[in-house]
């Protein structure tokens, strides 16, 4: 039975469109990996721009501290309320502190802190660099023999790699303080039992697992933010588009990488 001509054309167009999408995706991934390789190569070359690194550490780390503390406290409190409500049904409310600490250390803190830094610092980095790109400031930089990767990307990469683990540690701390308040104030759990269960069940390996994720997330956020900024075009509209795409890609990448790292940590523990 012959396939109608219109259906045949539709199938060809669909397959061609999918082919373009797949090829475009592979090209994009390849270009990004080349960019990452160049950034890490520049990381070990002189000069080490200490002043720029400290500026970015202040922007990414210090200026994000308040929002990290606030979100850590409220997420720790919300998780404790949810977990505590379930544990009461089984008479296991004494496990509240341990469950909250383990969830924060291994999963919630690195992921939520990554989302917050991607939305605040990552978006700002893309907007700043893409504005420089469309205003031809980066072209002028290259004309003066200044490498934009060395001058713009490396300081942000170093700052992100250093600051994300510290922010995640703060997130863990405030989240567990909130859990202690909920445990004492609402579920009437003894303070000694709270800390004893936590010390027995939560290990430094759990904390280290979360910090490993934070380190990787820091690199992903800075590299994606810088990459989208450096390839922006089209004036103010292009800046907005680059910033939006950058944030979406950062969030999706963090979720995907989080799954991969979690799987590897479970398999290789």
mmCIF file of C-alpha atoms in Angstrom:
data_model
loop_
_atom_site.group_PDB
_atom_site.id
_atom_site.type_symbol
_atom_site.label_atom_id
_atom_site.label_comp_id
_atom_site.label_asym_id
_atom_site.label_seq_id
_atom_site.Cartn_x
_atom_site.Cartn_y
_atom_site.Cartn_z
ATOM 1 C CA UNK A 1 0.000 0.000 0.000
ATOM 2 C CA UNK A 2 1.492 3.339 -1.087
ATOM 3 C CA UNK A 3 2.073 5.999 1.545
ATOM 4 C CA UNK A 4 0.204 9.257 0.724
ATOM 5 C CA UNK A 5 2.547 11.969 -0.559
ATOM 6 C CA UNK A 6 1.599 14.499 2.161
ATOM 7 C CA UNK A 7 2.221 11.924 4.934
ATOM 8 C CA UNK A 8 5.555 11.006 3.354
ATOM 9 C CA UNK A 9 6.593 14.682 3.236
ATOM 10 C CA UNK A 10 5.545 15.144 6.869
ATOM 11 C CA UNK A 11 7.658 12.164 7.956
ATOM 12 C CA UNK A 12 10.668 13.489 6.040
ATOM 13 C CA UNK A 13 10.282 16.943 7.581
ATOM 14 C CA UNK A 14 9.934 15.455 11.075
ATOM 15 C CA UNK A 15 13.008 13.252 10.708
ATOM 16 C CA UNK A 16 14.977 16.150 9.202
ATOM 17 C CA UNK A 17 13.946 18.429 12.068
ATOM 18 C CA UNK A 18 14.941 15.853 14.677
ATOM 19 C CA UNK A 19 18.251 15.377 12.894
ATOM 20 C CA UNK A 20 18.959 19.120 13.039
ATOM 21 C CA UNK A 21 18.097 19.195 16.745
ATOM 22 C CA UNK A 22 20.369 16.226 17.538
ATOM 23 C CA UNK A 23 23.261 17.605 15.468
ATOM 24 C CA UNK A 24 22.832 21.049 17.032
ATOM 25 C CA UNK A 25 22.826 19.526 20.527
ATOM 26 C CA UNK A 26 25.976 17.494 19.855
ATOM 27 C CA UNK A 27 27.712 20.556 18.381
ATOM 28 C CA UNK A 28 26.709 22.629 21.405
ATOM 29 C CA UNK A 29 28.003 20.021 23.859
ATOM 30 C CA UNK A 30 31.258 19.716 21.901
ATOM 31 C CA UNK A 31 31.806 23.483 21.844
ATOM 32 C CA UNK A 32 31.081 23.715 25.564
ATOM 33 C CA UNK A 33 33.548 20.926 26.365
ATOM 34 C CA UNK A 34 36.232 22.678 24.303
ATOM 35 C CA UNK A 35 35.460 25.894 26.200
ATOM 36 C CA UNK A 36 35.741 24.024 29.537
ATOM 37 C CA UNK A 37 39.096 22.577 28.505
ATOM 38 C CA UNK A 38 40.382 26.027 27.583
ATOM 39 C CA UNK A 39 39.152 27.497 30.893
ATOM 40 C CA UNK A 40 40.845 24.784 32.983
ATOM 41 C CA UNK A 41 44.053 25.185 30.970
ATOM 42 C CA UNK A 42 44.059 28.922 31.686
ATOM 43 C CA UNK A 43 43.426 28.124 35.351
ATOM 44 C CA UNK A 44 47.044 27.011 35.778
ATOM 45 C CA UNK A 45 48.665 29.828 33.822
ATOM 46 C CA UNK A 46 50.055 33.087 35.113
ATOM 47 C CA UNK A 47 49.222 35.769 35.938
ATOM 48 C CA UNK A 48 46.961 34.731 38.815
ATOM 49 C CA UNK A 49 44.479 37.598 38.978
ATOM 50 C CA UNK A 50 44.085 37.621 42.757
ATOM 51 C CA UNK A 51 42.166 40.887 42.947
ATOM 52 C CA UNK A 52 39.570 39.725 40.439
ATOM 53 C CA UNK A 53 39.225 36.365 42.201
ATOM 54 C CA UNK A 54 38.632 38.070 45.557
ATOM 55 C CA UNK A 55 36.033 40.370 43.968
ATOM 56 C CA UNK A 56 34.175 37.372 42.558
ATOM 57 C CA UNK A 57 34.445 35.482 45.865
ATOM 58 C CA UNK A 58 32.808 38.449 47.577
ATOM 59 C CA UNK A 59 30.076 38.609 44.942
ATOM 60 C CA UNK A 60 29.344 34.870 44.717
ATOM 61 C CA UNK A 61 30.019 33.951 48.342
ATOM 62 C CA UNK A 62 29.754 36.839 50.783
ATOM 63 C CA UNK A 63 26.828 38.580 49.078
ATOM 64 C CA UNK A 64 24.923 35.279 48.885
ATOM 65 C CA UNK A 65 25.391 34.458 52.561
ATOM 66 C CA UNK A 66 22.160 35.984 53.835
ATOM 67 C CA UNK A 67 19.917 34.269 51.291
ATOM 68 C CA UNK A 68 21.697 30.942 51.933
ATOM 69 C CA UNK A 69 21.220 31.256 55.704
ATOM 70 C CA UNK A 70 17.569 32.221 55.312
ATOM 71 C CA UNK A 71 16.725 29.443 52.849
ATOM 72 C CA UNK A 72 18.704 26.882 54.850
ATOM 73 C CA UNK A 73 16.739 27.720 57.976
ATOM 74 C CA UNK A 74 13.298 27.547 56.370
ATOM 75 C CA UNK A 75 14.016 24.407 54.336
ATOM 76 C CA UNK A 76 15.452 22.681 57.405
ATOM 77 C CA UNK A 77 12.349 23.659 59.378
ATOM 78 C CA UNK A 78 9.937 22.529 56.656
ATOM 79 C CA UNK A 79 11.665 19.176 56.172
ATOM 80 C CA UNK A 80 11.736 18.586 59.921
ATOM 81 C CA UNK A 81 8.018 19.293 60.201
ATOM 82 C CA UNK A 82 7.206 16.885 57.369
ATOM 83 C CA UNK A 83 9.536 14.128 58.567
ATOM 84 C CA UNK A 84 8.555 14.583 62.201
ATOM 85 C CA UNK A 85 4.846 14.256 61.384
ATOM 86 C CA UNK A 86 5.500 10.891 59.716
ATOM 87 C CA UNK A 87 7.911 9.650 62.398
ATOM 88 C CA UNK A 88 5.334 10.346 65.139
ATOM 89 C CA UNK A 89 3.029 7.749 63.559
ATOM 90 C CA UNK A 90 5.708 5.087 64.116
ATOM 91 C CA UNK A 91 6.999 6.387 67.440
ATOM 92 C CA UNK A 92 10.352 7.203 65.823
ATOM 93 C CA UNK A 93 10.393 10.966 66.344
ATOM 94 C CA UNK A 94 13.786 10.667 68.082
ATOM 95 C CA UNK A 95 15.230 10.050 64.596
ATOM 96 C CA UNK A 96 14.126 13.478 63.377
ATOM 97 C CA UNK A 97 17.496 15.215 63.751
ATOM 98 C CA UNK A 98 19.420 12.388 62.090
ATOM 99 C CA UNK A 99 17.010 12.147 59.149
ATOM 100 C CA UNK A 100 17.051 15.893 58.574
ATOM 101 C CA UNK A 101 20.845 16.122 58.838
ATOM 102 C CA UNK A 102 21.387 13.237 56.419
ATOM 103 C CA UNK A 103 18.929 14.639 53.869
ATOM 104 C CA UNK A 104 20.469 18.103 54.070
ATOM 105 C CA UNK A 105 24.080 16.952 53.915
ATOM 106 C CA UNK A 106 23.761 14.508 51.038
ATOM 107 C CA UNK A 107 21.101 16.063 48.836
ATOM 108 C CA UNK A 108 19.115 19.137 49.802
ATOM 109 C CA UNK A 109 21.881 21.554 50.738
ATOM 110 C CA UNK A 110 24.079 21.181 47.617
ATOM 111 C CA UNK A 111 21.098 21.158 45.262
ATOM 112 C CA UNK A 112 19.204 24.064 46.829
ATOM 113 C CA UNK A 113 22.354 26.140 47.282
ATOM 114 C CA UNK A 114 23.251 25.407 43.656
ATOM 115 C CA UNK A 115 19.827 26.596 42.501
ATOM 116 C CA UNK A 116 20.092 29.774 44.560
ATOM 117 C CA UNK A 117 23.585 30.634 43.317
ATOM 118 C CA UNK A 118 22.621 29.814 39.724
ATOM 119 C CA UNK A 119 19.618 32.143 39.958
ATOM 120 C CA UNK A 120 21.471 34.976 41.672
ATOM 121 C CA UNK A 121 25.156 34.910 40.725
ATOM 122 C CA UNK A 122 24.932 32.799 37.553
ATOM 123 C CA UNK A 123 22.292 35.014 35.972
ATOM 124 C CA UNK A 124 24.236 38.142 36.914
ATOM 125 C CA UNK A 125 27.456 36.745 35.410
ATOM 126 C CA UNK A 126 25.730 35.930 32.109
ATOM 127 C CA UNK A 127 24.041 39.334 31.965
ATOM 128 C CA UNK A 128 27.317 41.158 32.694
ATOM 129 C CA UNK A 129 29.432 39.256 30.164
ATOM 130 C CA UNK A 130 26.745 39.233 27.466
ATOM 131 C CA UNK A 131 26.355 43.014 27.852
ATOM 132 C CA UNK A 132 30.104 43.367 27.351
ATOM 133 C CA UNK A 133 29.846 41.085 24.321
ATOM 134 C CA UNK A 134 27.043 42.974 22.536
ATOM 135 C CA UNK A 135 28.732 46.306 23.340
ATOM 136 C CA UNK A 136 31.919 44.979 21.682
ATOM 137 C CA UNK A 137 33.945 45.439 24.876
ATOM 138 C CA UNK A 138 35.190 41.847 24.585
ATOM 139 C CA UNK A 139 36.303 42.501 21.000
ATOM 140 C CA UNK A 140 38.231 45.521 22.269
ATOM 141 C CA UNK A 141 39.752 43.352 24.998
ATOM 142 C CA UNK A 142 40.972 40.850 22.423
ATOM 143 C CA UNK A 143 42.345 43.690 20.274
ATOM 144 C CA UNK A 144 44.481 44.699 23.277
ATOM 145 C CA UNK A 145 45.794 41.100 23.521
ATOM 146 C CA UNK A 146 43.801 40.367 26.690
ATOM 147 C CA UNK A 147 42.355 36.857 26.696
ATOM 148 C CA UNK A 148 38.678 37.052 27.803
ATOM 149 C CA UNK A 149 38.779 33.481 29.121
ATOM 150 C CA UNK A 150 41.756 34.272 31.352
ATOM 151 C CA UNK A 151 40.431 37.687 32.432
ATOM 152 C CA UNK A 152 36.680 37.014 32.759
ATOM 153 C CA UNK A 153 36.122 33.271 33.106
ATOM 154 C CA UNK A 154 38.992 32.027 35.293
ATOM 155 C CA UNK A 155 38.381 34.391 38.270
ATOM 156 C CA UNK A 156 34.673 33.450 38.300
ATOM 157 C CA UNK A 157 35.500 29.755 37.985
ATOM 158 C CA UNK A 158 37.976 29.833 40.894
ATOM 159 C CA UNK A 159 35.571 31.833 43.066
ATOM 160 C CA UNK A 160 32.670 29.445 42.375
ATOM 161 C CA UNK A 161 34.757 26.348 43.074
ATOM 162 C CA UNK A 162 35.861 27.787 46.415
ATOM 163 C CA UNK A 163 32.641 29.403 47.593
ATOM 164 C CA UNK A 164 29.976 26.798 46.780
ATOM 165 C CA UNK A 165 31.244 24.237 49.351
ATOM 166 C CA UNK A 166 31.383 26.971 52.014
ATOM 167 C CA UNK A 167 27.839 28.090 51.252
ATOM 168 C CA UNK A 168 26.634 24.484 51.397
ATOM 169 C CA UNK A 169 28.285 24.070 54.809
ATOM 170 C CA UNK A 170 26.384 27.151 56.036
ATOM 171 C CA UNK A 171 23.160 25.760 54.548
ATOM 172 C CA UNK A 172 23.711 22.509 56.488
ATOM 173 C CA UNK A 173 24.356 24.383 59.723
ATOM 174 C CA UNK A 174 21.300 26.644 59.627
ATOM 175 C CA UNK A 175 19.065 23.829 58.385
ATOM 176 C CA UNK A 176 20.069 21.696 61.356
ATOM 177 C CA UNK A 177 19.572 24.582 63.789
ATOM 178 C CA UNK A 178 16.026 24.910 62.451
ATOM 179 C CA UNK A 179 15.546 21.158 62.864
ATOM 180 C CA UNK A 180 16.667 21.400 66.510
ATOM 181 C CA UNK A 181 14.170 24.197 67.179
ATOM 182 C CA UNK A 182 11.342 22.188 65.605
ATOM 183 C CA UNK A 183 12.362 19.038 67.507
ATOM 184 C CA UNK A 184 12.461 20.786 70.892
ATOM 185 C CA UNK A 185 9.543 23.142 70.402
ATOM 186 C CA UNK A 186 6.976 21.043 68.532
ATOM 187 C CA UNK A 187 7.841 17.357 68.930
ATOM 188 C CA UNK A 188 9.213 17.645 72.475
ATOM 189 C CA UNK A 189 12.323 15.608 71.691
ATOM 190 C CA UNK A 190 15.077 15.560 74.293
ATOM 191 C CA UNK A 191 18.118 17.555 73.224
ATOM 192 C CA UNK A 192 20.534 14.784 74.217
ATOM 193 C CA UNK A 193 18.628 12.170 72.213
ATOM 194 C CA UNK A 194 18.511 14.531 69.210
ATOM 195 C CA UNK A 195 22.295 14.894 69.106
ATOM 196 C CA UNK A 196 22.993 11.266 70.052
ATOM 197 C CA UNK A 197 20.938 9.876 67.152
ATOM 198 C CA UNK A 198 22.465 12.401 64.795
ATOM 199 C CA UNK A 199 26.020 11.441 65.830
ATOM 200 C CA UNK A 200 25.253 7.718 65.464
ATOM 201 C CA UNK A 201 23.633 7.884 62.015
ATOM 202 C CA UNK A 202 25.170 10.860 60.206
ATOM 203 C CA UNK A 203 28.846 10.485 59.314
ATOM 204 C CA UNK A 204 31.473 12.796 57.883
ATOM 205 C CA UNK A 205 31.135 10.777 54.664
ATOM 206 C CA UNK A 206 27.611 12.210 54.285
ATOM 207 C CA UNK A 207 28.894 15.758 54.679
ATOM 208 C CA UNK A 208 31.795 15.091 52.315
ATOM 209 C CA UNK A 209 29.394 13.689 49.688
ATOM 210 C CA UNK A 210 27.442 16.954 49.688
ATOM 211 C CA UNK A 211 30.599 19.068 49.520
ATOM 212 C CA UNK A 212 31.811 17.069 46.512
ATOM 213 C CA UNK A 213 28.570 17.917 44.732
ATOM 214 C CA UNK A 214 28.913 21.578 45.708
ATOM 215 C CA UNK A 215 32.407 21.742 44.207
ATOM 216 C CA UNK A 216 31.186 20.290 40.894
ATOM 217 C CA UNK A 217 28.091 22.519 40.902
ATOM 218 C CA UNK A 218 30.282 25.577 41.377
ATOM 219 C CA UNK A 219 32.231 24.747 38.235
ATOM 220 C CA UNK A 220 29.080 24.051 36.226
ATOM 221 C CA UNK A 221 27.403 27.322 37.235
ATOM 222 C CA UNK A 222 30.375 29.552 36.438
ATOM 223 C CA UNK A 223 31.287 27.824 33.154
ATOM 224 C CA UNK A 224 27.726 27.790 31.790
ATOM 225 C CA UNK A 225 27.098 31.378 32.885
ATOM 226 C CA UNK A 226 30.301 32.615 31.231
ATOM 227 C CA UNK A 227 29.803 30.539 28.090
ATOM 228 C CA UNK A 228 26.292 31.877 27.441
ATOM 229 C CA UNK A 229 27.572 35.403 28.028
ATOM 230 C CA UNK A 230 30.474 35.066 25.605
ATOM 231 C CA UNK A 231 28.299 33.820 22.707
ATOM 232 C CA UNK A 232 25.478 36.352 23.192
ATOM 233 C CA UNK A 233 24.433 38.523 20.273
ATOM 234 C CA UNK A 234 21.585 40.785 19.197
ATOM 235 C CA UNK A 235 21.681 43.758 21.551
ATOM 236 C CA UNK A 236 19.495 44.070 24.650
ATOM 237 C CA UNK A 237 17.173 41.309 23.440
ATOM 238 C CA UNK A 238 20.150 38.986 23.046
ATOM 239 C CA UNK A 239 21.299 39.742 26.596
ATOM 240 C CA UNK A 240 17.891 38.794 27.968
ATOM 241 C CA UNK A 241 17.740 35.631 25.872
ATOM 242 C CA UNK A 242 21.255 34.568 26.890
ATOM 243 C CA UNK A 243 20.480 35.124 30.575
ATOM 244 C CA UNK A 244 17.216 33.165 30.431
ATOM 245 C CA UNK A 245 18.762 30.265 28.515
ATOM 246 C CA UNK A 246 21.738 30.249 30.855
ATOM 247 C CA UNK A 247 19.602 29.935 33.998
ATOM 248 C CA UNK A 248 17.406 27.210 32.490
ATOM 249 C CA UNK A 249 20.431 25.230 31.329
ATOM 250 C CA UNK A 250 22.180 25.631 34.696
ATOM 251 C CA UNK A 251 19.162 24.285 36.607
ATOM 252 C CA UNK A 252 18.647 21.340 34.252
ATOM 253 C CA UNK A 253 22.355 20.497 34.255
ATOM 254 C CA UNK A 254 22.535 20.622 38.053
ATOM 255 C CA UNK A 255 19.620 18.181 38.312
ATOM 256 C CA UNK A 256 21.155 15.780 35.794
ATOM 257 C CA UNK A 257 24.648 15.941 37.291
ATOM 258 C CA UNK A 258 23.205 15.549 40.786
ATOM 259 C CA UNK A 259 21.622 12.251 39.744
ATOM 260 C CA UNK A 260 24.858 11.008 38.173
ATOM 261 C CA UNK A 261 26.996 11.939 41.203
ATOM 262 C CA UNK A 262 24.463 10.398 43.604
ATOM 263 C CA UNK A 263 24.515 7.172 41.601
ATOM 264 C CA UNK A 264 28.322 7.076 41.545
ATOM 265 C CA UNK A 265 28.526 7.797 45.283
ATOM 266 C CA UNK A 266 26.148 4.925 46.020
ATOM 267 C CA UNK A 267 27.901 2.483 43.678
ATOM 268 C CA UNK A 268 31.451 3.370 44.799
ATOM 269 C CA UNK A 269 30.842 3.875 48.517
#
